[in-house]
Tab-separated table of C-alpha atoms in Angstrom:
chain	number	residue	atom	x	y	z
A	1	PRO	CA	19.035	-6.710	-38.415
A	2	ASP	CA	16.751	-4.733	-36.116
A	3	PRO	CA	18.763	-3.939	-32.957
A	4	ALA	CA	15.598	-4.055	-30.822
A	5	ARG	CA	15.028	-7.664	-31.892
A	6	ALA	CA	18.636	-8.843	-31.575
A	7	PRO	CA	18.425	-9.800	-27.876
A	8	ARG	CA	15.319	-11.906	-28.542
A	9	ALA	CA	16.952	-13.678	-31.481
A	10	ALA	CA	20.091	-14.258	-29.494
A	11	ALA	CA	18.069	-15.775	-26.652
A	12	GLY	CA	16.474	-18.248	-29.087
A	13	ASP	CA	13.032	-16.600	-28.997
A	14	PRO	CA	10.835	-18.517	-31.501
A	15	SER	CA	8.913	-15.359	-32.373
A	16	SER	CA	11.982	-13.348	-33.346
A	17	ASP	CA	12.450	-12.207	-36.952
A	18	GLU	CA	15.521	-14.414	-37.311
A	19	SER	CA	13.761	-17.485	-35.975
A	20	VAL	CA	10.729	-16.938	-38.232
A	21	SER	CA	12.997	-16.394	-41.241
A	22	ARG	CA	14.894	-19.631	-40.489
A	23	SER	CA	11.596	-21.525	-40.090
A	24	ALA	CA	10.283	-20.170	-43.388
A	25	ALA	CA	13.525	-20.994	-45.184
A	26	ALA	CA	13.491	-24.527	-43.761
A	27	ALA	CA	9.983	-24.957	-45.087
A	28	GLY	CA	11.102	-23.903	-48.561
A	29	GLY	CA	9.712	-20.371	-48.428
A	30	SER	CA	11.144	-17.021	-47.654
A	31	VAL	CA	10.071	-14.215	-45.410
A	32	PRO	CA	11.774	-10.886	-45.843
A	33	ARG	CA	13.567	-9.933	-42.665
A	34	ARG	CA	12.750	-6.288	-43.031
A	35	GLY	CA	9.136	-5.487	-42.138
A	36	LEU	CA	8.362	-8.813	-40.442
A	37	GLY	CA	7.957	-7.128	-37.041
A	38	GLN	CA	5.644	-4.543	-38.554
A	39	HIS	CA	3.637	-7.262	-40.291
A	40	ARG	CA	3.289	-9.243	-37.049
A	41	HIS	CA	2.237	-6.091	-35.172
A	42	ARG	CA	-0.385	-5.248	-37.825
A	43	MET	CA	-1.761	-8.796	-37.764
A	44	ARG	CA	-1.958	-8.774	-33.961
A	45	THR	CA	-3.730	-5.419	-34.011
A	46	LEU	CA	-6.162	-6.589	-36.689
A	47	GLY	CA	-6.873	-9.784	-34.760
A	48	LEU	CA	-7.532	-7.884	-31.541
A	49	LEU	CA	-9.835	-5.436	-33.311
A	50	LEU	CA	-11.789	-8.283	-34.899
A	51	LEU	CA	-12.126	-10.081	-31.572
A	52	ALA	CA	-13.217	-6.928	-29.785
A	53	GLY	CA	-15.750	-6.143	-32.504
A	54	CYS	CA	-17.212	-9.635	-32.441
A	55	ALA	CA	-17.355	-9.764	-28.651
A	56	THR	CA	-19.005	-6.362	-28.415
A	57	ALA	CA	-21.582	-7.054	-31.099
A	58	SER	CA	-22.608	-10.491	-29.900
A	59	THR	CA	-22.686	-9.520	-26.217
A	60	SER	CA	-24.933	-6.504	-26.687
A	61	ARG	CA	-27.164	-8.366	-29.134
A	62	SER	CA	-27.462	-11.477	-26.967
A	63	THR	CA	-28.051	-9.383	-23.831
A	64	GLU	CA	-30.874	-7.516	-25.554
A	65	GLU	CA	-32.375	-10.799	-26.816
A	66	ALA	CA	-32.132	-12.240	-23.286
A	67	ARG	CA	-33.809	-9.122	-21.902
A	68	ARG	CA	-36.698	-9.406	-24.363
A	69	SER	CA	-37.166	-13.116	-23.646
A	70	LEU	CA	-37.133	-12.421	-19.889
A	71	LEU	CA	-39.890	-9.842	-20.354
A	72	ALA	CA	-41.843	-12.466	-22.328
A	73	ALA	CA	-41.461	-14.907	-19.405
A	74	HIS	CA	-42.707	-12.178	-17.077
A	75	ALA	CA	-45.775	-11.755	-19.337
A	76	ILE	CA	-46.449	-15.522	-19.135
A	77	GLU	CA	-46.440	-15.190	-15.351
A	78	ARG	CA	-49.293	-12.686	-15.673
A	79	GLU	CA	-51.222	-14.939	-18.064
A	80	THR	CA	-50.968	-17.879	-15.663
A	81	HIS	CA	-52.447	-15.803	-12.836
A	82	LEU	CA	-55.348	-14.569	-14.943
A	83	ALA	CA	-55.993	-18.104	-16.250
A	84	ARG	CA	-55.595	-19.474	-12.695
A	85	ASP	CA	-53.372	-22.287	-13.976
A	86	PRO	CA	-51.339	-23.838	-11.101
A	87	ASP	CA	-49.504	-26.308	-13.346
A	88	ARG	CA	-48.256	-23.654	-15.718
A	89	ILE	CA	-47.171	-21.243	-12.990
A	90	ALA	CA	-45.365	-24.005	-11.057
A	91	ALA	CA	-43.554	-24.948	-14.279
A	92	LEU	CA	-42.138	-21.402	-14.460
A	93	ALA	CA	-40.066	-21.989	-11.308
A	94	VAL	CA	-36.977	-24.057	-10.635
A	95	GLU	CA	-36.873	-26.886	-8.147
A	96	GLY	CA	-35.775	-25.306	-4.874
A	97	PHE	CA	-37.415	-21.947	-5.610
A	98	VAL	CA	-36.710	-19.418	-2.826
A	99	LEU	CA	-39.487	-17.190	-1.485
A	100	LEU	CA	-38.748	-14.280	0.835
A	101	ASP	CA	-42.062	-13.186	2.322
A	102	GLN	CA	-43.319	-11.735	5.607
A	103	GLY	CA	-39.920	-11.937	7.290
A	104	GLU	CA	-39.347	-15.576	6.318
A	105	ILE	CA	-37.161	-17.403	3.803
A	106	ARG	CA	-38.751	-20.530	2.379
A	107	THR	CA	-37.512	-23.017	-0.191
A	108	LEU	CA	-40.269	-24.598	-2.267
A	109	SER	CA	-40.330	-27.534	-4.631
A	110	VAL	CA	-42.286	-27.343	-7.864
A	111	ALA	CA	-44.875	-29.662	-6.259
A	112	ASP	CA	-45.157	-27.302	-3.237
A	113	GLN	CA	-45.768	-24.385	-5.561
A	114	ARG	CA	-48.336	-26.272	-7.613
A	115	GLU	CA	-50.214	-27.177	-4.404
A	116	HIS	CA	-50.038	-23.593	-3.080
A	117	PHE	CA	-51.287	-22.047	-6.316
A	118	ALA	CA	-54.025	-24.674	-6.779
A	119	LYS	CA	-55.496	-23.673	-3.381
A	120	TYR	CA	-55.003	-19.959	-4.022
A	121	PHE	CA	-56.477	-20.014	-7.537
A	122	ALA	CA	-59.462	-22.071	-6.320
A	123	SER	CA	-60.338	-19.298	-3.850
A	124	VAL	CA	-60.052	-16.169	-6.045
A	125	THR	CA	-60.513	-14.758	-9.495
A	126	PHE	CA	-58.466	-11.848	-10.814
A	127	ASP	CA	-59.984	-8.642	-12.108
A	128	ARG	CA	-56.507	-7.222	-12.512
A	129	TRP	CA	-52.870	-8.359	-12.197
A	130	ASP	CA	-51.130	-5.524	-13.989
A	131	ASP	CA	-47.863	-3.631	-13.884
A	132	LEU	CA	-48.326	-0.071	-12.659
A	133	GLU	CA	-45.062	0.889	-14.317
A	134	PRO	CA	-42.776	-0.856	-16.770
A	135	PRO	CA	-40.816	-3.660	-15.089
A	136	ARG	CA	-37.142	-2.915	-14.522
A	137	VAL	CA	-35.097	-5.695	-16.063
A	138	TRP	CA	-31.446	-6.661	-15.654
A	139	VAL	CA	-29.686	-9.526	-17.435
A	140	SER	CA	-26.165	-10.799	-16.793
A	141	ALA	CA	-23.589	-10.330	-19.554
A	142	ASP	CA	-23.713	-14.050	-20.373
A	143	GLY	CA	-27.539	-14.048	-20.466
A	144	THR	CA	-27.972	-16.806	-17.856
A	145	LEU	CA	-29.227	-14.739	-14.908
A	146	GLY	CA	-31.805	-12.006	-14.789
A	147	ALA	CA	-33.885	-9.963	-12.406
A	148	VAL	CA	-37.180	-8.146	-12.776
A	149	ALA	CA	-38.332	-5.428	-10.371
A	150	VAL	CA	-42.110	-5.314	-10.411
A	151	ARG	CA	-44.770	-2.925	-9.123
A	152	LYS	CA	-48.262	-4.357	-9.627
A	153	GLU	CA	-51.848	-3.629	-8.875
A	154	VAL	CA	-53.735	-6.791	-8.025
A	155	ILE	CA	-57.517	-6.790	-7.789
A	156	LEU	CA	-58.992	-10.121	-6.856
A	157	ARG	CA	-62.459	-11.358	-6.075
A	158	SER	CA	-63.268	-14.041	-3.525
A	159	VAL	CA	-64.944	-17.101	-5.029
A	160	ASP	CA	-66.859	-17.669	-1.759
A	161	ASP	CA	-68.530	-14.308	-1.174
A	162	GLY	CA	-67.588	-12.100	-4.152
A	163	SER	CA	-65.749	-9.586	-1.977
A	164	ILE	CA	-63.091	-7.557	-3.765
A	165	ASP	CA	-59.572	-6.978	-2.506
A	166	ARG	CA	-57.192	-4.459	-4.063
A	167	ALA	CA	-53.500	-4.257	-3.282
A	168	VAL	CA	-50.360	-2.732	-4.737
A	169	PHE	CA	-47.271	-4.909	-4.494
A	170	ALA	CA	-43.619	-4.441	-5.342
A	171	TRP	CA	-41.125	-7.311	-5.499
A	172	LEU	CA	-37.932	-8.502	-7.114
A	173	GLU	CA	-37.883	-11.697	-9.169
A	174	THR	CA	-34.629	-13.530	-9.861
A	175	TRP	CA	-34.575	-15.723	-12.985
A	176	GLU	CA	-32.197	-18.340	-14.423
A	177	HIS	CA	-31.925	-19.155	-18.112
A	178	GLY	CA	-31.271	-22.756	-19.132
A	179	PRO	CA	-32.305	-25.292	-21.795
A	180	GLU	CA	-35.978	-24.846	-20.853
A	181	GLY	CA	-35.785	-21.050	-21.095
A	182	TRP	CA	-36.272	-18.593	-18.229
A	183	ARG	CA	-37.290	-20.069	-14.880
A	184	LEU	CA	-37.961	-18.275	-11.606
A	185	ARG	CA	-35.204	-18.816	-8.997
A	186	ALA	CA	-36.436	-16.478	-6.216
A	187	VAL	CA	-38.921	-13.767	-5.324
A	188	ALA	CA	-38.370	-11.212	-2.581
């Protein structure tokens, strides 16, 4: 017997070579004593390598898929502004959306957002609502949380008098991914 395994077998360790051999013999089979430890070690190593390979492949693939779908949600946000659609933009946000703006923190319901955007969209049209640089996107390893750093040029025209206003904005959007896809959690 392997002297390194003797203390384990003596202590009644169920994973010892002796214990495994007795179990196999009781079941009507046989396991050669010599090489069992090496076999177990190889199987453990193989199992760990397979798990690591699967975890690495699926995590990087799912993170990249989540990143692409978050960018698609960001593009829908642009479309809703240009179409001036308050229902669709309100539907992008979660209930209890958090807005950090002008030194204040506000929590808004979907109905509050719909009302806000209905008034806003009724007063302006957009000549431009475009990224000045590619958005910077981060997605959590599990693909359920994401953030998009945005720098946009917004050119809008007043419905009342046709005056034009141009501004450059930068903000950070926080998104959650659930059964309905990506939804806005907060903007700062």
